[in-house]
Amino acid sequence: MTASPVLFDQRGGLGLITLNRPRQLNALSFEMLQLIDERVNAWLADPSIRQLALVGAGERGLCAGGDIAESRDAIESGHVEKFYRFLAFEYHLDARLHESPKPYVTLMDGITFGGGIGLGAHASHRVVTERSRLAMPETRIGFLTDVGGSWRLAEMPGEVGMHVGLTAGHFGAGDAIAGGFADHFVPSAALPELLTRLETEPADAAIAAVAEAAPEAILLAQRDWIDRAYARDSVPEVLAALDELAASGVEPAGEAAATIRDMSPTSLAVVHRLIREARAEPGLRPALAREYRVGMHLATRPDFAEGIRARIVDKDNQPRWEPARIEDVTAELIDELFETDATAPLFG
């Protein structure tokens, strides 16, 4: 018998959700989202369940993001509406868990990318460990920073979030806590004890019993050059600033510029605008609505399919972006991508 892709267990007053696709690094399928939604509905109505927790099966991480193969199949088979439904359902679930009337504890141990951020980084109690690696890597595959990630990046101090968003950068526990993606640092060896305590103790007390001081925030320590480079009105201006800093001897700026130039130019322009708009109108639901609107358009553009081919399927890491240069991404194109598509189902 095939194991369920999500496991549910009531342990005392704790409702434990386990993402159970360790070979796929717990990548989220539509079935998984539906299973979680159904059980969360039941547990929120059950007075014997006092709080919820989310973990990932296996040793590698909580969740690598959405199931790219499932999304690609839906789009390439001409059933893009299935992908729209996946996004809408995922975003509704992210918002619902964020607004849960019961404490919701997420253990973002190991890799937590993309859709894992959606389930993990909007919880009431967010735990990271020395193994945590968080990222919003969507510009690598021609998509956009979504699941509310644009709002979380916008809330990071200075321009660190813009740097992370444009470079699809990874960060660890220290930056996750200092940057607003997490709340508590717990050594991975103490996670079993934490889950046991959550069966009988309130989340705040259970976490306090095992939490330790957060590690250093590595990215935030580089805010000087990051803020100087990324406080610009467009991605080409950011790249020019990074090039100038690199020429003056700031080596990480040169590395960032090279990384950005490898990303989808259209996605870069989209993420830059999403983060700017999230600063002007903060909050998870406004961010999700913007991301959904743009995501519907990007799903059918060449870069998304090409990014998946180059990064995930063929793994040649030689994507052929359209347009190929950030300088060729017009303001008119980006405006079109931010328009509402009246033919598609809406989030919000």
CSV table of C-alpha atoms in Angstrom, one decimal:
chain,number,residue,atom,x,y,z
A,1,MET,CA,0.0,0.0,0.0
A,2,THR,CA,1.3,3.4,-1.0
A,3,ALA,CA,1.9,5.7,2.0
A,4,SER,CA,-0.1,8.9,2.2
A,5,PRO,CA,1.8,12.0,1.1
A,6,VAL,CA,0.7,13.7,4.3
A,7,LEU,CA,0.4,12.1,7.7
A,8,PHE,CA,-1.8,13.3,10.5
A,9,ASP,CA,-1.4,12.4,14.1
A,10,GLN,CA,-3.2,13.6,17.3
A,11,ARG,CA,-0.8,13.6,20.1
A,12,GLY,CA,-2.5,14.8,23.3
A,13,GLY,CA,-3.6,18.3,22.4
A,14,LEU,CA,-1.3,18.6,19.4
A,15,GLY,CA,-2.4,18.0,15.8
A,16,LEU,CA,0.8,17.0,14.0
A,17,ILE,CA,1.0,17.4,10.2
A,18,THR,CA,3.9,15.6,8.5
A,19,LEU,CA,4.7,16.2,4.8
A,20,ASN,CA,5.5,12.7,3.7
A,21,ARG,CA,7.3,12.7,0.4
A,22,PRO,CA,10.9,12.5,1.5
A,23,ARG,CA,12.3,11.3,-1.8
A,24,GLN,CA,10.8,14.4,-3.5
A,25,LEU,CA,12.0,16.6,-0.5
A,26,ASN,CA,8.3,16.8,0.4
A,27,ALA,CA,7.4,18.8,-2.7
A,28,LEU,CA,3.7,19.9,-2.5
A,29,SER,CA,1.2,18.3,-4.8
A,30,PHE,CA,-2.5,19.4,-5.2
A,31,GLU,CA,-3.5,16.2,-3.3
A,32,MET,CA,-1.3,17.2,-0.4
A,33,LEU,CA,-2.8,20.6,-0.1
A,34,GLN,CA,-6.3,19.2,-0.2
A,35,LEU,CA,-5.5,16.7,2.5
A,36,ILE,CA,-4.0,19.4,4.7
A,37,ASP,CA,-7.0,21.7,4.2
A,38,GLU,CA,-9.5,19.0,5.1
A,39,ARG,CA,-7.7,18.0,8.3
A,40,VAL,CA,-7.0,21.5,9.4
A,41,ASN,CA,-10.8,22.3,9.0
A,42,ALA,CA,-11.6,19.3,11.3
A,43,TRP,CA,-8.9,20.1,13.8
A,44,LEU,CA,-9.8,23.8,14.1
A,45,ALA,CA,-13.3,22.7,15.0
A,46,ASP,CA,-12.1,20.0,17.5
A,47,PRO,CA,-11.7,21.4,21.1
A,48,SER,CA,-9.4,18.5,22.0
A,49,ILE,CA,-6.8,19.9,19.5
A,50,ARG,CA,-5.3,22.9,21.2
A,51,GLN,CA,-2.5,23.7,18.7
A,52,LEU,CA,-1.1,22.5,15.3
A,53,ALA,CA,2.4,21.7,14.2
A,54,LEU,CA,4.0,21.1,10.7
A,55,VAL,CA,7.1,19.0,10.1
A,56,GLY,CA,8.7,17.3,7.1
A,57,ALA,CA,9.6,13.6,6.8
A,58,GLY,CA,13.2,12.6,6.2
A,59,GLU,CA,16.4,14.3,7.1
A,60,ARG,CA,16.7,16.8,4.2
A,61,GLY,CA,14.1,19.5,5.0
A,62,LEU,CA,10.6,20.6,5.5
A,63,CYS,CA,9.6,21.2,1.9
A,64,ALA,CA,11.4,22.0,-1.4
A,65,GLY,CA,8.4,23.9,-2.8
A,66,GLY,CA,5.6,23.0,-5.2
A,67,ASP,CA,5.6,19.9,-7.3
A,68,ILE,CA,7.2,21.2,-10.5
A,69,ALA,CA,6.5,18.1,-12.5
A,70,GLU,CA,2.8,18.3,-11.7
A,71,SER,CA,2.7,21.9,-12.7
A,72,ARG,CA,4.7,21.4,-15.9
A,73,ASP,CA,2.4,18.5,-17.0
A,74,ALA,CA,-0.7,20.6,-16.4
A,75,ILE,CA,0.6,23.5,-18.5
A,76,GLU,CA,2.2,21.5,-21.3
A,77,SER,CA,-0.9,19.4,-21.7
A,78,GLY,CA,-3.0,22.5,-22.3
A,79,HIS,CA,-4.7,22.4,-18.9
A,80,VAL,CA,-3.3,25.6,-17.4
A,81,GLU,CA,-6.5,26.0,-15.4
A,82,LYS,CA,-5.3,23.1,-13.3
A,83,PHE,CA,-2.2,25.1,-12.4
A,84,TYR,CA,-4.4,28.1,-11.6
A,85,ARG,CA,-6.5,26.0,-9.3
A,86,PHE,CA,-3.3,24.7,-7.6
A,87,LEU,CA,-2.1,28.2,-7.0
A,88,ALA,CA,-5.4,29.5,-5.7
A,89,PHE,CA,-5.9,26.5,-3.4
A,90,GLU,CA,-2.3,26.8,-2.1
A,91,TYR,CA,-2.6,30.5,-1.4
A,92,HIS,CA,-5.9,30.1,0.4
A,93,LEU,CA,-4.4,27.4,2.6
A,94,ASP,CA,-1.4,29.6,3.4
A,95,ALA,CA,-3.6,32.5,4.4
A,96,ARG,CA,-5.9,30.3,6.4
A,97,LEU,CA,-3.0,28.8,8.4
A,98,HIS,CA,-1.6,32.3,8.9
A,99,GLU,CA,-4.9,33.4,10.4
A,100,SER,CA,-5.4,30.2,12.5
A,101,PRO,CA,-7.2,30.9,15.8
A,102,LYS,CA,-5.1,28.1,17.3
A,103,PRO,CA,-1.3,28.3,17.7
A,104,TYR,CA,0.4,26.9,14.6
A,105,VAL,CA,4.0,25.8,15.0
A,106,THR,CA,6.3,25.1,12.0
A,107,LEU,CA,9.6,23.4,12.2
A,108,MET,CA,11.6,24.7,9.2
A,109,ASP,CA,14.5,22.3,9.7
A,110,GLY,CA,16.6,21.8,6.6
A,111,ILE,CA,15.5,23.0,3.2
A,112,THR,CA,12.5,25.2,3.1
A,113,PHE,CA,11.9,26.7,-0.3
A,114,GLY,CA,9.0,28.2,-2.2
A,115,GLY,CA,5.8,26.5,-1.2
A,116,GLY,CA,7.5,25.4,2.0
A,117,ILE,CA,7.9,29.1,2.9
A,118,GLY,CA,4.1,29.5,2.3
A,119,LEU,CA,3.3,26.8,4.8
A,120,GLY,CA,6.1,27.6,7.2
A,121,ALA,CA,7.0,31.3,7.3
A,122,HIS,CA,3.5,32.7,8.0
A,123,ALA,CA,2.8,30.6,11.1
A,124,SER,CA,2.2,32.0,14.6
A,125,HIS,CA,5.4,30.1,15.9
A,126,ARG,CA,8.2,29.6,13.4
A,127,VAL,CA,11.2,27.5,14.4
A,128,VAL,CA,14.5,27.1,12.5
A,129,THR,CA,17.6,25.1,13.3
A,130,GLU,CA,21.3,25.0,12.4
A,131,ARG,CA,20.4,23.0,9.3
A,132,SER,CA,17.8,25.4,8.0
A,133,ARG,CA,18.2,26.8,4.5
A,134,LEU,CA,15.4,29.1,3.3
A,135,ALA,CA,15.0,30.5,-0.2
A,136,MET,CA,12.6,31.9,-2.7
A,137,PRO,CA,14.3,30.5,-5.9
A,138,GLU,CA,11.6,31.2,-8.4
A,139,THR,CA,13.5,33.7,-10.6
A,140,ARG,CA,15.7,30.7,-11.5
A,141,ILE,CA,12.8,29.0,-13.3
A,142,GLY,CA,11.1,32.0,-14.9
A,143,PHE,CA,8.4,32.3,-12.3
A,144,LEU,CA,7.9,34.8,-9.4
A,145,THR,CA,8.4,35.0,-5.7
A,146,ASP,CA,5.0,33.8,-4.4
A,147,VAL,CA,3.1,32.2,-1.5
A,148,GLY,CA,3.4,35.5,0.3
A,149,GLY,CA,7.2,35.6,-0.2
A,150,SER,CA,7.2,39.0,-1.7
A,151,TRP,CA,5.7,40.4,1.5
A,152,ARG,CA,8.2,38.6,3.7
A,153,LEU,CA,11.1,39.8,1.5
A,154,ALA,CA,9.7,43.4,1.6
A,155,GLU,CA,9.7,43.3,5.4
A,156,MET,CA,13.4,42.3,5.7
A,157,PRO,CA,15.6,45.2,6.9
A,158,GLY,CA,16.9,47.6,4.2
A,159,GLU,CA,17.3,46.0,0.8
A,160,VAL,CA,18.3,42.6,2.0
A,161,GLY,CA,14.9,41.2,0.8
A,162,MET,CA,15.4,42.6,-2.7
A,163,HIS,CA,18.9,41.1,-2.8
A,164,VAL,CA,17.5,37.7,-1.8
A,165,GLY,CA,14.6,37.9,-4.2
A,166,LEU,CA,16.6,38.9,-7.3
A,167,THR,CA,19.4,36.4,-6.7
A,168,ALA,CA,17.2,33.6,-5.5
A,169,GLY,CA,19.5,33.5,-2.5
A,170,HIS,CA,19.6,31.1,0.3
A,171,PHE,CA,19.9,32.1,4.0
A,172,GLY,CA,20.2,30.3,7.3
A,173,ALA,CA,18.6,30.5,10.7
A,174,GLY,CA,20.2,33.8,11.8
A,175,ASP,CA,19.0,35.8,8.8
A,176,ALA,CA,15.6,34.0,8.9
A,177,ILE,CA,15.0,35.3,12.5
A,178,ALA,CA,16.5,38.7,12.0
A,179,GLY,CA,14.7,39.1,8.7
A,180,GLY,CA,11.2,38.1,9.9
A,181,PHE,CA,10.9,34.6,8.3
A,182,ALA,CA,11.2,32.8,11.7
A,183,ASP,CA,10.9,33.5,15.4
A,184,HIS,CA,13.0,30.9,17.3
A,185,PHE,CA,16.2,28.9,17.0
A,186,VAL,CA,16.1,25.3,18.3
A,187,PRO,CA,18.9,22.9,17.8
A,188,SER,CA,17.8,20.0,15.5
A,189,ALA,CA,18.6,17.5,18.2
A,190,ALA,CA,16.0,19.1,20.5
A,191,LEU,CA,13.1,18.9,18.0
A,192,PRO,CA,11.8,15.6,19.3
A,193,GLU,CA,11.6,17.0,22.8
A,194,LEU,CA,9.9,20.1,21.4
A,195,LEU,CA,7.2,18.0,19.7
A,196,THR,CA,6.7,16.0,22.9
A,197,ARG,CA,6.3,19.2,25.0
A,198,LEU,CA,3.8,20.5,22.4
A,199,GLU,CA,1.5,17.6,23.3
A,200,THR,CA,0.8,19.1,26.7
A,201,GLU,CA,2.4,22.5,27.0
A,202,PRO,CA,1.3,25.8,25.3
A,203,ALA,CA,3.5,26.6,22.2
A,204,ASP,CA,5.3,29.5,23.9
A,205,ALA,CA,6.3,27.5,26.9
A,206,ALA,CA,7.3,24.4,24.9
A,207,ILE,CA,9.5,26.4,22.6
A,208,ALA,CA,11.1,28.5,25.4
A,209,ALA,CA,12.2,25.3,27.1
A,210,VAL,CA,14.4,24.2,24.2
A,211,ALA,CA,15.2,27.4,22.3
A,212,GLU,CA,18.7,28.9,22.2
A,213,ALA,CA,20.2,32.2,21.0
A,214,ALA,CA,19.9,32.8,17.3
A,215,PRO,CA,23.1,32.4,15.2
A,216,GLU,CA,24.7,35.5,13.5
A,217,ALA,CA,22.7,37.0,10.6
A,218,ILE,CA,25.2,36.8,7.8
A,219,LEU,CA,23.3,38.6,5.1
A,220,LEU,CA,22.2,41.4,7.4
A,221,ALA,CA,25.9,42.0,8.3
A,222,GLN,CA,26.4,43.0,4.7
A,223,ARG,CA,23.7,45.6,4.6
A,224,ASP,CA,26.1,48.4,3.7
A,225,TRP,CA,26.8,47.3,0.1
A,226,ILE,CA,23.4,45.6,-0.3
A,227,ASP,CA,21.5,48.8,0.6
A,228,ARG,CA,23.7,50.9,-1.7
A,229,ALA,CA,23.2,48.6,-4.6
A,230,TYR,CA,19.5,47.6,-4.4
A,231,ALA,CA,17.8,50.9,-3.5
A,232,ARG,CA,17.2,51.5,-7.2
A,233,ASP,CA,14.1,52.0,-9.3
A,234,SER,CA,14.8,49.2,-11.8
A,235,VAL,CA,16.8,46.0,-12.2
A,236,PRO,CA,19.2,47.5,-14.8
A,237,GLU,CA,20.0,50.2,-12.3
A,238,VAL,CA,20.6,47.6,-9.6
A,239,LEU,CA,23.0,45.8,-11.9
A,240,ALA,CA,24.9,49.0,-12.8
A,241,ALA,CA,25.3,49.7,-9.1
A,242,LEU,CA,26.5,46.2,-8.4
A,243,ASP,CA,29.0,46.4,-11.2
A,244,GLU,CA,30.3,49.7,-9.8
A,245,LEU,CA,30.7,48.2,-6.3
A,246,ALA,CA,32.5,45.2,-7.8
A,247,ALA,CA,34.9,47.4,-9.6
A,248,SER,CA,35.7,49.1,-6.4
A,249,GLY,CA,36.6,45.8,-4.7
A,250,VAL,CA,33.3,44.6,-3.2
A,251,GLU,CA,33.6,41.0,-4.3
A,252,PRO,CA,30.1,39.8,-3.2
A,253,ALA,CA,28.6,42.5,-5.4
A,254,GLY,CA,30.2,41.1,-8.4
A,255,GLU,CA,29.0,37.6,-7.5
A,256,ALA,CA,25.4,38.9,-7.0
A,257,ALA,CA,25.5,40.7,-10.4
A,258,ALA,CA,26.6,37.5,-12.2
A,259,THR,CA,23.9,35.5,-10.4
A,260,ILE,CA,21.2,38.0,-11.4
A,261,ARG,CA,22.2,38.0,-15.0
A,262,ASP,CA,21.6,34.2,-15.1
A,263,MET,CA,18.0,34.6,-14.0
A,264,SER,CA,14.9,35.2,-16.1
A,265,PRO,CA,14.9,38.9,-17.0
A,266,THR,CA,11.1,39.0,-17.0
A,267,SER,CA,10.9,37.3,-13.6
A,268,LEU,CA,13.5,39.8,-12.2
A,269,ALA,CA,11.5,42.8,-13.3
A,270,VAL,CA,8.3,41.2,-11.8
A,271,VAL,CA,9.9,40.4,-8.4
A,272,HIS,CA,11.4,43.9,-8.2
A,273,ARG,CA,8.0,45.4,-8.6
A,274,LEU,CA,6.3,42.9,-6.3
A,275,ILE,CA,8.6,43.7,-3.5
A,276,ARG,CA,8.2,47.4,-4.0
A,277,GLU,CA,4.4,47.1,-4.0
A,278,ALA,CA,4.5,44.9,-0.9
A,279,ARG,CA,6.2,47.7,0.9
A,280,ALA,CA,3.5,50.1,-0.1
A,281,GLU,CA,0.7,47.7,0.8
A,282,PRO,CA,1.9,45.2,3.3
A,283,GLY,CA,0.2,42.0,4.5
A,284,LEU,CA,-0.1,38.4,3.4
A,285,ARG,CA,-3.5,38.6,1.6
A,286,PRO,CA,-2.6,41.6,-0.5
A,287,ALA,CA,0.7,40.0,-1.4
A,288,LEU,CA,-1.0,36.7,-2.4
A,289,ALA,CA,-3.5,38.5,-4.5
A,290,ARG,CA,-0.8,40.3,-6.4
A,291,GLU,CA,1.3,37.2,-6.8
A,292,TYR,CA,-1.7,35.2,-8.1
A,293,ARG,CA,-2.6,37.8,-10.6
A,294,VAL,CA,0.9,37.9,-12.1
A,295,GLY,CA,1.5,34.2,-11.7
A,296,MET,CA,-1.5,33.4,-14.0
A,297,HIS,CA,0.2,35.4,-16.8
A,298,LEU,CA,3.7,34.0,-16.2
A,299,ALA,CA,2.5,30.4,-16.2
A,300,THR,CA,1.8,30.6,-19.9
A,301,ARG,CA,4.9,32.6,-20.9
A,302,PRO,CA,7.9,30.9,-22.5
A,303,ASP,CA,10.3,31.5,-19.6
A,304,PHE,CA,8.4,29.3,-17.1
A,305,ALA,CA,8.5,26.2,-19.3
A,306,GLU,CA,12.1,26.9,-20.3
A,307,GLY,CA,13.3,27.5,-16.8
A,308,ILE,CA,11.8,24.1,-15.7
A,309,ARG,CA,13.4,22.4,-18.7
A,310,ALA,CA,16.9,24.0,-18.1
A,311,ARG,CA,17.0,23.7,-14.3
A,312,ILE,CA,14.8,20.7,-13.4
A,313,VAL,CA,14.4,18.4,-16.4
A,314,ASP,CA,17.5,18.6,-18.6
A,315,LYS,CA,19.6,20.3,-15.9
A,316,ASP,CA,21.8,21.9,-18.5
A,317,ASN,CA,21.5,25.2,-16.7
A,318,GLN,CA,21.4,27.0,-20.1
A,319,PRO,CA,18.0,28.6,-20.2
A,320,ARG,CA,17.0,30.5,-23.3
A,321,TRP,CA,15.0,33.4,-21.8
A,322,GLU,CA,12.6,35.5,-23.9
A,323,PRO,CA,13.6,38.3,-23.8
A,324,ALA,CA,17.2,37.4,-23.2
A,325,ARG,CA,18.3,40.7,-21.5
A,326,ILE,CA,16.9,42.6,-18.7
A,327,GLU,CA,17.3,45.8,-20.7
A,328,ASP,CA,14.8,44.4,-23.2
A,329,VAL,CA,12.0,43.9,-20.7
A,330,THR,CA,9.6,46.8,-21.3
A,331,ALA,CA,7.5,48.6,-18.8
A,332,GLU,CA,4.5,47.8,-21.0
A,333,LEU,CA,5.1,44.1,-20.7
A,334,ILE,CA,5.3,44.3,-16.9
A,335,ASP,CA,2.2,46.4,-16.7
A,336,GLU,CA,0.4,43.7,-18.7
A,337,LEU,CA,1.6,41.0,-16.4
A,338,PHE,CA,0.1,42.9,-13.4
A,339,GLU,CA,-3.3,43.2,-15.0
A,340,THR,CA,-6.2,40.9,-13.9
A,341,ASP,CA,-7.0,38.1,-16.2
A,342,ALA,CA,-10.8,38.1,-16.2
A,343,THR,CA,-11.0,34.6,-17.8
A,344,ALA,CA,-9.2,32.9,-14.9
A,345,PRO,CA,-10.3,32.0,-11.3
A,346,LEU,CA,-9.3,34.6,-8.8
A,347,PHE,CA,-7.6,34.5,-5.4
A,348,GLY,CA,-8.9,37.0,-2.8
